[in-house]
């Protein structure tokens, strides 16, 4: 929660030379946004009928790849993906994309 507040504070503060009234308005705005985020997070955490994003991504089996290196973009639609990450598959364990959590494994691993 503290990290969210710091990000919001950075985004809502326009300049270090704000007038006193503007600073108070930004502070109120920050407080309102922080409480909305807190309420949303609390509501989401209490809903045990829905799986977390990590649980959902772990249900996808590792993707089998022929080569030693895979390029993960998260999705075939660029609007839904993430920056391209090249992942080396030299280890026997599946390699995990740091952006989306998809796992990849080399089909014919020779080590």
mmCIF file of N, CA and C in Angstrom:
data_model
loop_
_atom_site.group_PDB
_atom_site.id
_atom_site.type_symbol
_atom_site.label_atom_id
_atom_site.label_comp_id
_atom_site.label_asym_id
_atom_site.label_seq_id
_atom_site.Cartn_x
_atom_site.Cartn_y
_atom_site.Cartn_z
ATOM 1 N N UNK A 1 0.825 -1.187 0.000
ATOM 2 C CA UNK A 1 0.000 0.000 0.000
ATOM 3 C C UNK A 1 0.869 1.251 0.000
ATOM 4 N N UNK A 2 1.991 1.205 0.711
ATOM 5 C CA UNK A 2 2.870 2.369 0.764
ATOM 6 C C UNK A 2 3.449 2.662 -0.616
ATOM 7 N N UNK A 3 3.764 1.600 -1.375
ATOM 8 C CA UNK A 3 4.304 1.812 -2.709
ATOM 9 C C UNK A 3 3.263 2.489 -3.607
ATOM 10 N N UNK A 4 1.997 2.077 -3.506
ATOM 11 C CA UNK A 4 0.931 2.701 -4.292
ATOM 12 C C UNK A 4 0.802 4.175 -3.931
ATOM 13 N N UNK A 5 0.895 4.487 -2.646
ATOM 14 C CA UNK A 5 0.813 5.889 -2.224
ATOM 15 C C UNK A 5 1.966 6.698 -2.815
ATOM 16 N N UNK A 6 3.179 6.124 -2.799
ATOM 17 C CA UNK A 6 4.333 6.837 -3.351
ATOM 18 C C UNK A 6 4.164 7.073 -4.845
ATOM 19 N N UNK A 7 3.664 6.085 -5.563
ATOM 20 C CA UNK A 7 3.450 6.248 -7.004
ATOM 21 C C UNK A 7 2.394 7.321 -7.247
ATOM 22 N N UNK A 8 1.290 7.251 -6.509
ATOM 23 C CA UNK A 8 0.240 8.250 -6.675
ATOM 24 C C UNK A 8 0.730 9.647 -6.319
ATOM 25 N N UNK A 9 1.527 9.742 -5.281
ATOM 26 C CA UNK A 9 2.068 11.043 -4.883
ATOM 27 C C UNK A 9 2.932 11.607 -6.008
ATOM 28 N N UNK A 10 3.750 10.769 -6.610
ATOM 29 C CA UNK A 10 4.601 11.207 -7.708
ATOM 30 C C UNK A 10 3.765 11.650 -8.903
ATOM 31 N N UNK A 11 2.717 10.898 -9.209
ATOM 32 C CA UNK A 11 1.886 11.219 -10.361
ATOM 33 C C UNK A 11 1.022 12.460 -10.147
ATOM 34 N N UNK A 12 0.580 12.694 -8.933
ATOM 35 C CA UNK A 12 -0.316 13.821 -8.697
ATOM 36 C C UNK A 12 0.428 15.117 -8.404
ATOM 37 N N UNK A 13 1.684 15.049 -8.023
ATOM 38 C CA UNK A 13 2.467 16.250 -7.765
ATOM 39 C C UNK A 13 3.031 16.750 -9.089
ATOM 40 N N UNK A 14 2.642 17.953 -9.468
ATOM 41 C CA UNK A 14 3.038 18.481 -10.774
ATOM 42 C C UNK A 14 4.384 19.182 -10.733
ATOM 43 N N UNK A 15 4.699 19.783 -9.618
ATOM 44 C CA UNK A 15 5.927 20.563 -9.530
ATOM 45 C C UNK A 15 6.289 20.761 -8.071
ATOM 46 N N UNK A 16 7.555 21.007 -7.813
ATOM 47 C CA UNK A 16 7.972 21.291 -6.440
ATOM 48 C C UNK A 16 7.550 22.693 -6.014
ATOM 49 N N UNK A 17 7.227 23.560 -6.975
ATOM 50 C CA UNK A 17 6.861 24.946 -6.683
ATOM 51 C C UNK A 17 5.344 25.136 -6.661
ATOM 52 N N UNK A 18 4.623 24.216 -6.064
ATOM 53 C CA UNK A 18 3.177 24.317 -5.978
ATOM 54 C C UNK A 18 2.791 25.342 -4.920
ATOM 55 N N UNK A 19 1.691 26.034 -5.168
ATOM 56 C CA UNK A 19 1.183 26.938 -4.134
ATOM 57 C C UNK A 19 0.630 26.101 -2.993
ATOM 58 N N UNK A 20 0.426 26.730 -1.847
ATOM 59 C CA UNK A 20 -0.069 26.029 -0.672
ATOM 60 C C UNK A 20 -1.441 25.441 -0.945
ATOM 61 N N UNK A 21 -2.350 26.195 -1.594
ATOM 62 C CA UNK A 21 -3.694 25.697 -1.884
ATOM 63 C C UNK A 21 -3.655 24.506 -2.839
ATOM 64 N N UNK A 22 -2.828 24.583 -3.851
ATOM 65 C CA UNK A 22 -2.715 23.483 -4.816
ATOM 66 C C UNK A 22 -2.188 22.245 -4.115
ATOM 67 N N UNK A 23 -1.228 22.412 -3.226
ATOM 68 C CA UNK A 23 -0.674 21.272 -2.494
ATOM 69 C C UNK A 23 -1.742 20.609 -1.632
ATOM 70 N N UNK A 24 -2.592 21.409 -0.992
ATOM 71 C CA UNK A 24 -3.671 20.840 -0.180
ATOM 72 C C UNK A 24 -4.656 20.095 -1.062
ATOM 73 N N UNK A 25 -4.998 20.665 -2.228
ATOM 74 C CA UNK A 25 -5.905 19.994 -3.166
ATOM 75 C C UNK A 25 -5.327 18.680 -3.638
ATOM 76 N N UNK A 26 -4.024 18.651 -3.944
ATOM 77 C CA UNK A 26 -3.373 17.412 -4.370
ATOM 78 C C UNK A 26 -3.385 16.381 -3.254
ATOM 79 N N UNK A 27 -3.180 16.856 -2.037
ATOM 80 C CA UNK A 27 -3.183 15.956 -0.886
ATOM 81 C C UNK A 27 -4.559 15.324 -0.706
ATOM 82 N N UNK A 28 -5.611 16.125 -0.860
ATOM 83 C CA UNK A 28 -6.976 15.593 -0.753
ATOM 84 C C UNK A 28 -7.245 14.593 -1.869
ATOM 85 N N UNK A 29 -6.813 14.946 -3.079
ATOM 86 C CA UNK A 29 -6.993 14.051 -4.224
ATOM 87 C C UNK A 29 -6.257 12.736 -3.972
ATOM 88 N N UNK A 30 -5.037 12.819 -3.473
ATOM 89 C CA UNK A 30 -4.246 11.626 -3.174
ATOM 90 C C UNK A 30 -4.945 10.770 -2.134
ATOM 91 N N UNK A 31 -5.495 11.406 -1.116
ATOM 92 C CA UNK A 31 -6.201 10.676 -0.074
ATOM 93 C C UNK A 31 -7.414 9.950 -0.644
ATOM 94 N N UNK A 32 -8.166 10.608 -1.527
ATOM 95 C CA UNK A 32 -9.350 10.009 -2.132
ATOM 96 C C UNK A 32 -8.967 8.818 -2.997
ATOM 97 N N UNK A 33 -7.944 8.981 -3.838
ATOM 98 C CA UNK A 33 -7.501 7.897 -4.710
ATOM 99 C C UNK A 33 -6.959 6.736 -3.886
ATOM 100 N N UNK A 34 -6.186 7.035 -2.845
ATOM 101 C CA UNK A 34 -5.629 5.981 -1.987
ATOM 102 C C UNK A 34 -6.736 5.172 -1.322
ATOM 103 N N UNK A 35 -7.782 5.843 -0.860
ATOM 104 C CA UNK A 35 -8.869 5.114 -0.206
ATOM 105 C C UNK A 35 -9.623 4.253 -1.215
ATOM 106 N N UNK A 36 -9.773 4.741 -2.450
ATOM 107 C CA UNK A 36 -10.442 3.951 -3.479
ATOM 108 C C UNK A 36 -9.629 2.703 -3.814
ATOM 109 N N UNK A 37 -8.310 2.843 -3.912
ATOM 110 C CA UNK A 37 -7.444 1.692 -4.181
ATOM 111 C C UNK A 37 -7.523 0.708 -3.031
ATOM 112 N N UNK A 38 -7.493 1.208 -1.803
ATOM 113 C CA UNK A 38 -7.559 0.349 -0.635
ATOM 114 C C UNK A 38 -8.868 -0.439 -0.599
ATOM 115 N N UNK A 39 -9.992 0.238 -0.883
ATOM 116 C CA UNK A 39 -11.289 -0.443 -0.899
ATOM 117 C C UNK A 39 -11.332 -1.516 -1.981
ATOM 118 N N UNK A 40 -10.816 -1.182 -3.161
ATOM 119 C CA UNK A 40 -10.815 -2.144 -4.270
ATOM 120 C C UNK A 40 -9.967 -3.361 -3.915
ATOM 121 N N UNK A 41 -8.787 -3.125 -3.369
ATOM 122 C CA UNK A 41 -7.888 -4.225 -3.012
ATOM 123 C C UNK A 41 -8.505 -5.102 -1.941
ATOM 124 N N UNK A 42 -9.098 -4.486 -0.940
ATOM 125 C CA UNK A 42 -9.740 -5.242 0.134
ATOM 126 C C UNK A 42 -10.870 -6.101 -0.420
ATOM 127 N N UNK A 43 -11.696 -5.524 -1.286
ATOM 128 C CA UNK A 43 -12.812 -6.260 -1.881
ATOM 129 C C UNK A 43 -12.283 -7.441 -2.714
ATOM 130 N N UNK A 44 -11.230 -7.207 -3.504
ATOM 131 C CA UNK A 44 -10.664 -8.252 -4.353
ATOM 132 C C UNK A 44 -10.062 -9.381 -3.512
ATOM 133 N N UNK A 45 -9.390 -9.035 -2.423
ATOM 134 C CA UNK A 45 -8.749 -10.038 -1.565
ATOM 135 C C UNK A 45 -9.784 -10.887 -0.841
ATOM 136 N N UNK A 46 -10.972 -10.340 -0.566
ATOM 137 C CA UNK A 46 -11.997 -11.083 0.152
ATOM 138 C C UNK A 46 -12.763 -12.046 -0.745
ATOM 139 N N UNK A 47 -12.731 -11.833 -2.039
ATOM 140 C CA UNK A 47 -13.483 -12.683 -2.960
ATOM 141 C C UNK A 47 -12.693 -13.958 -3.217
ATOM 142 N N UNK A 48 -12.985 -14.991 -2.444
ATOM 143 C CA UNK A 48 -12.244 -16.253 -2.554
ATOM 144 C C UNK A 48 -12.762 -17.135 -3.682
ATOM 145 N N UNK A 49 -13.846 -16.706 -4.362
ATOM 146 C CA UNK A 49 -14.370 -17.500 -5.477
ATOM 147 C C UNK A 49 -13.538 -17.315 -6.736
ATOM 148 N N UNK A 50 -12.792 -16.223 -6.825
ATOM 149 C CA UNK A 50 -11.970 -15.944 -8.008
ATOM 150 C C UNK A 50 -10.516 -16.305 -7.730
ATOM 151 N N UNK A 51 -9.866 -16.818 -8.746
ATOM 152 C CA UNK A 51 -8.445 -17.160 -8.621
ATOM 153 C C UNK A 51 -7.597 -15.913 -8.837
ATOM 154 N N UNK A 52 -6.448 -15.893 -8.199
ATOM 155 C CA UNK A 52 -5.518 -14.783 -8.380
ATOM 156 C C UNK A 52 -4.864 -14.903 -9.755
ATOM 157 N N UNK A 53 -4.291 -13.821 -10.271
ATOM 158 C CA UNK A 53 -3.595 -13.900 -11.558
ATOM 159 C C UNK A 53 -2.484 -14.957 -11.562
ATOM 160 N N UNK A 54 -1.772 -15.100 -10.444
ATOM 161 C CA UNK A 54 -0.703 -16.103 -10.379
ATOM 162 C C UNK A 54 -1.268 -17.522 -10.462
ATOM 163 N N UNK A 55 -2.393 -17.754 -9.821
ATOM 164 C CA UNK A 55 -3.021 -19.076 -9.896
ATOM 165 C C UNK A 55 -3.474 -19.374 -11.315
ATOM 166 N N UNK A 56 -4.023 -18.373 -11.984
ATOM 167 C CA UNK A 56 -4.487 -18.572 -13.361
ATOM 168 C C UNK A 56 -3.325 -18.876 -14.309
ATOM 169 N N UNK A 57 -2.233 -18.128 -14.197
ATOM 170 C CA UNK A 57 -1.103 -18.342 -15.107
ATOM 171 C C UNK A 57 -0.424 -19.678 -14.826
ATOM 172 N N UNK A 58 -0.433 -20.139 -13.579
ATOM 173 C CA UNK A 58 0.175 -21.430 -13.249
ATOM 174 C C UNK A 58 -0.632 -22.611 -13.765
ATOM 175 N N UNK A 59 -1.892 -22.388 -14.136
ATOM 176 C CA UNK A 59 -2.705 -23.459 -14.715
ATOM 177 C C UNK A 59 -2.316 -23.754 -16.159
ATOM 178 N N UNK A 60 -1.630 -22.808 -16.804
ATOM 179 C CA UNK A 60 -1.183 -23.014 -18.182
ATOM 180 C C UNK A 60 0.074 -23.870 -18.146
ATOM 181 N N UNK A 61 0.068 -25.027 -18.839
ATOM 182 C CA UNK A 61 1.263 -25.887 -18.815
ATOM 183 C C UNK A 61 2.433 -25.205 -19.530
ATOM 184 N N UNK A 62 3.674 -25.601 -19.201
ATOM 185 C CA UNK A 62 4.830 -25.020 -19.882
ATOM 186 C C UNK A 62 4.719 -25.208 -21.403
ATOM 187 N N UNK A 63 5.103 -24.190 -22.134
ATOM 188 C CA UNK A 63 5.051 -24.212 -23.594
ATOM 189 C C UNK A 63 6.312 -24.875 -24.102
ATOM 190 N N UNK A 64 6.153 -25.913 -24.937
ATOM 191 C CA UNK A 64 7.297 -26.656 -25.460
ATOM 192 C C UNK A 64 7.860 -25.946 -26.686
ATOM 193 N N UNK A 65 9.198 -25.795 -26.691
ATOM 194 C CA UNK A 65 9.895 -25.072 -27.747
ATOM 195 C C UNK A 65 11.031 -25.938 -28.274
ATOM 196 N N UNK A 66 11.261 -25.909 -29.589
ATOM 197 C CA UNK A 66 12.341 -26.701 -30.189
ATOM 198 C C UNK A 66 13.719 -26.086 -29.952
ATOM 199 N N UNK A 67 13.854 -24.796 -30.036
ATOM 200 C CA UNK A 67 15.163 -24.143 -29.932
ATOM 201 C C UNK A 67 15.605 -23.894 -28.502
ATOM 202 N N UNK A 68 16.783 -23.257 -28.394
ATOM 203 C CA UNK A 68 17.350 -22.938 -27.079
ATOM 204 C C UNK A 68 16.874 -21.609 -26.538
ATOM 205 N N UNK A 69 16.354 -20.735 -27.420
ATOM 206 C CA UNK A 69 15.932 -19.398 -27.003
ATOM 207 C C UNK A 69 14.520 -19.146 -27.519
ATOM 208 N N UNK A 70 13.697 -18.572 -26.664
ATOM 209 C CA UNK A 70 12.328 -18.228 -27.041
ATOM 210 C C UNK A 70 12.135 -16.732 -26.833
ATOM 211 N N UNK A 71 11.304 -16.116 -27.684
ATOM 212 C CA UNK A 71 10.963 -14.708 -27.545
ATOM 213 C C UNK A 71 9.524 -14.620 -27.054
ATOM 214 N N UNK A 72 9.338 -14.173 -25.832
ATOM 215 C CA UNK A 72 7.995 -14.078 -25.258
ATOM 216 C C UNK A 72 7.496 -12.649 -25.387
ATOM 217 N N UNK A 73 6.264 -12.506 -25.899
ATOM 218 C CA UNK A 73 5.625 -11.197 -26.000
ATOM 219 C C UNK A 73 4.325 -11.158 -25.199
ATOM 220 N N UNK A 74 4.001 -12.250 -24.506
ATOM 221 C CA UNK A 74 2.832 -12.285 -23.648
ATOM 222 C C UNK A 74 1.535 -12.614 -24.339
ATOM 223 N N UNK A 75 1.371 -12.178 -25.584
ATOM 224 C CA UNK A 75 0.141 -12.431 -26.316
ATOM 225 C C UNK A 75 0.411 -12.200 -27.796
ATOM 226 N N UNK A 76 -0.388 -12.812 -28.648
ATOM 227 C CA UNK A 76 -0.228 -12.596 -30.084
ATOM 228 C C UNK A 76 -0.734 -11.216 -30.490
ATOM 229 N N UNK A 77 -1.603 -10.616 -29.678
ATOM 230 C CA UNK A 77 -2.091 -9.267 -29.921
ATOM 231 C C UNK A 77 -1.157 -8.280 -29.225
ATOM 232 N N UNK A 78 -0.455 -7.420 -29.984
ATOM 233 C CA UNK A 78 0.493 -6.482 -29.367
ATOM 234 C C UNK A 78 -0.128 -5.579 -28.305
ATOM 235 N N UNK A 79 -1.415 -5.270 -28.433
ATOM 236 C CA UNK A 79 -2.064 -4.404 -27.453
ATOM 237 C C UNK A 79 -2.223 -5.093 -26.102
ATOM 238 N N UNK A 80 -2.201 -6.409 -26.078
ATOM 239 C CA UNK A 80 -2.385 -7.157 -24.835
ATOM 240 C C UNK A 80 -1.086 -7.738 -24.289
ATOM 241 N N UNK A 81 -0.008 -7.601 -25.029
ATOM 242 C CA UNK A 81 1.250 -8.216 -24.633
ATOM 243 C C UNK A 81 2.109 -7.332 -23.749
ATOM 244 N N UNK A 82 3.419 -7.593 -23.806
ATOM 245 C CA UNK A 82 4.399 -6.849 -23.012
ATOM 246 C C UNK A 82 5.660 -6.710 -23.844
ATOM 247 N N UNK A 83 6.656 -5.969 -23.360
ATOM 248 C CA UNK A 83 7.918 -5.864 -24.109
ATOM 249 C C UNK A 83 8.492 -7.257 -24.368
ATOM 250 N N UNK A 84 9.109 -7.434 -25.502
ATOM 251 C CA UNK A 84 9.652 -8.746 -25.861
ATOM 252 C C UNK A 84 10.772 -9.133 -24.892
ATOM 253 N N UNK A 85 10.753 -10.374 -24.461
ATOM 254 C CA UNK A 85 11.807 -10.899 -23.593
ATOM 255 C C UNK A 85 12.363 -12.161 -24.236
ATOM 256 N N UNK A 86 13.673 -12.193 -24.437
ATOM 257 C CA UNK A 86 14.323 -13.383 -24.968
ATOM 258 C C UNK A 86 14.744 -14.245 -23.785
ATOM 259 N N UNK A 87 14.292 -15.503 -23.794
ATOM 260 C CA UNK A 87 14.509 -16.393 -22.662
ATOM 261 C C UNK A 87 15.348 -17.585 -23.100
ATOM 262 N N UNK A 88 16.441 -17.834 -22.378
ATOM 263 C CA UNK A 88 17.316 -18.970 -22.655
ATOM 264 C C UNK A 88 16.762 -20.213 -21.962
ATOM 265 N N UNK A 89 16.713 -21.314 -22.687
ATOM 266 C CA UNK A 89 16.122 -22.553 -22.165
ATOM 267 C C UNK A 89 17.176 -23.627 -21.914
ATOM 268 N N UNK A 90 18.355 -23.259 -21.462
ATOM 269 C CA UNK A 90 19.435 -24.222 -21.240
ATOM 270 C C UNK A 90 19.223 -25.109 -20.013
ATOM 271 N N UNK A 91 18.408 -24.682 -19.072
ATOM 272 C CA UNK A 91 18.181 -25.481 -17.869
ATOM 273 C C UNK A 91 17.062 -26.495 -18.112
ATOM 274 N N UNK A 92 17.051 -27.553 -17.314
ATOM 275 C CA UNK A 92 16.002 -28.566 -17.454
ATOM 276 C C UNK A 92 14.653 -28.066 -16.965
ATOM 277 N N UNK A 93 14.660 -27.192 -15.935
ATOM 278 C CA UNK A 93 13.415 -26.654 -15.403
ATOM 279 C C UNK A 93 12.837 -25.648 -16.395
ATOM 280 N N UNK A 94 11.521 -25.511 -16.392
ATOM 281 C CA UNK A 94 10.917 -24.497 -17.266
ATOM 282 C C UNK A 94 11.425 -23.097 -16.912
ATOM 283 N N UNK A 95 11.665 -22.286 -17.935
ATOM 284 C CA UNK A 95 12.067 -20.896 -17.741
ATOM 285 C C UNK A 95 10.802 -20.041 -17.703
ATOM 286 N N UNK A 96 10.780 -19.038 -16.839
ATOM 287 C CA UNK A 96 9.586 -18.225 -16.628
ATOM 288 C C UNK A 96 9.805 -16.817 -17.165
ATOM 289 N N UNK A 97 8.823 -16.315 -17.906
ATOM 290 C CA UNK A 97 8.869 -14.938 -18.394
ATOM 291 C C UNK A 97 8.656 -13.997 -17.210
ATOM 292 N N UNK A 98 9.534 -13.016 -17.073
ATOM 293 C CA UNK A 98 9.451 -12.099 -15.933
ATOM 294 C C UNK A 98 8.274 -11.128 -16.030
ATOM 295 N N UNK A 99 7.695 -10.980 -17.212
ATOM 296 C CA UNK A 99 6.564 -10.069 -17.368
ATOM 297 C C UNK A 99 5.212 -10.750 -17.149
ATOM 298 N N UNK A 100 5.001 -11.890 -17.786
ATOM 299 C CA UNK A 100 3.656 -12.488 -17.762
ATOM 300 C C UNK A 100 3.581 -13.810 -17.008
ATOM 301 N N UNK A 101 4.714 -14.428 -16.697
ATOM 302 C CA UNK A 101 4.704 -15.669 -15.938
ATOM 303 C C UNK A 101 4.546 -16.924 -16.775
ATOM 304 N N UNK A 102 4.431 -16.788 -18.108
ATOM 305 C CA UNK A 102 4.369 -17.986 -18.949
ATOM 306 C C UNK A 102 5.661 -18.771 -18.787
ATOM 307 N N UNK A 103 5.538 -20.091 -18.830
ATOM 308 C CA UNK A 103 6.710 -20.957 -18.660
ATOM 309 C C UNK A 103 7.031 -21.637 -19.990
ATOM 310 N N UNK A 104 8.325 -21.788 -20.256
ATOM 311 C CA UNK A 104 8.800 -22.413 -21.481
ATOM 312 C C UNK A 104 9.793 -23.498 -21.150
ATOM 313 N N UNK A 105 9.774 -24.572 -21.957
ATOM 314 C CA UNK A 105 10.710 -25.669 -21.764
ATOM 315 C C UNK A 105 11.172 -26.154 -23.138
ATOM 316 N N UNK A 106 12.442 -26.526 -23.236
ATOM 317 C CA UNK A 106 12.997 -27.020 -24.494
ATOM 318 C C UNK A 106 12.571 -28.485 -24.669
ATOM 319 N N UNK A 107 12.067 -28.826 -25.863
ATOM 320 C CA UNK A 107 11.548 -30.178 -26.122
ATOM 321 C C UNK A 107 12.653 -31.226 -26.043
ATOM 322 N N UNK A 108 13.706 -31.063 -26.803
ATOM 323 C CA UNK A 108 14.798 -32.028 -26.849
ATOM 324 C C UNK A 108 16.011 -31.462 -26.119
ATOM 325 N N UNK A 109 15.937 -31.447 -24.817
ATOM 326 C CA UNK A 109 17.014 -30.895 -23.993
ATOM 327 C C UNK A 109 18.169 -31.885 -23.968
ATOM 328 N N UNK A 110 19.400 -31.436 -24.315
ATOM 329 C CA UNK A 110 20.547 -32.346 -24.452
ATOM 330 C C UNK A 110 21.582 -32.203 -23.348
ATOM 331 N N UNK A 111 21.285 -31.608 -22.231
ATOM 332 C CA UNK A 111 22.289 -31.450 -21.164
ATOM 333 C C UNK A 111 22.217 -32.573 -20.178
#
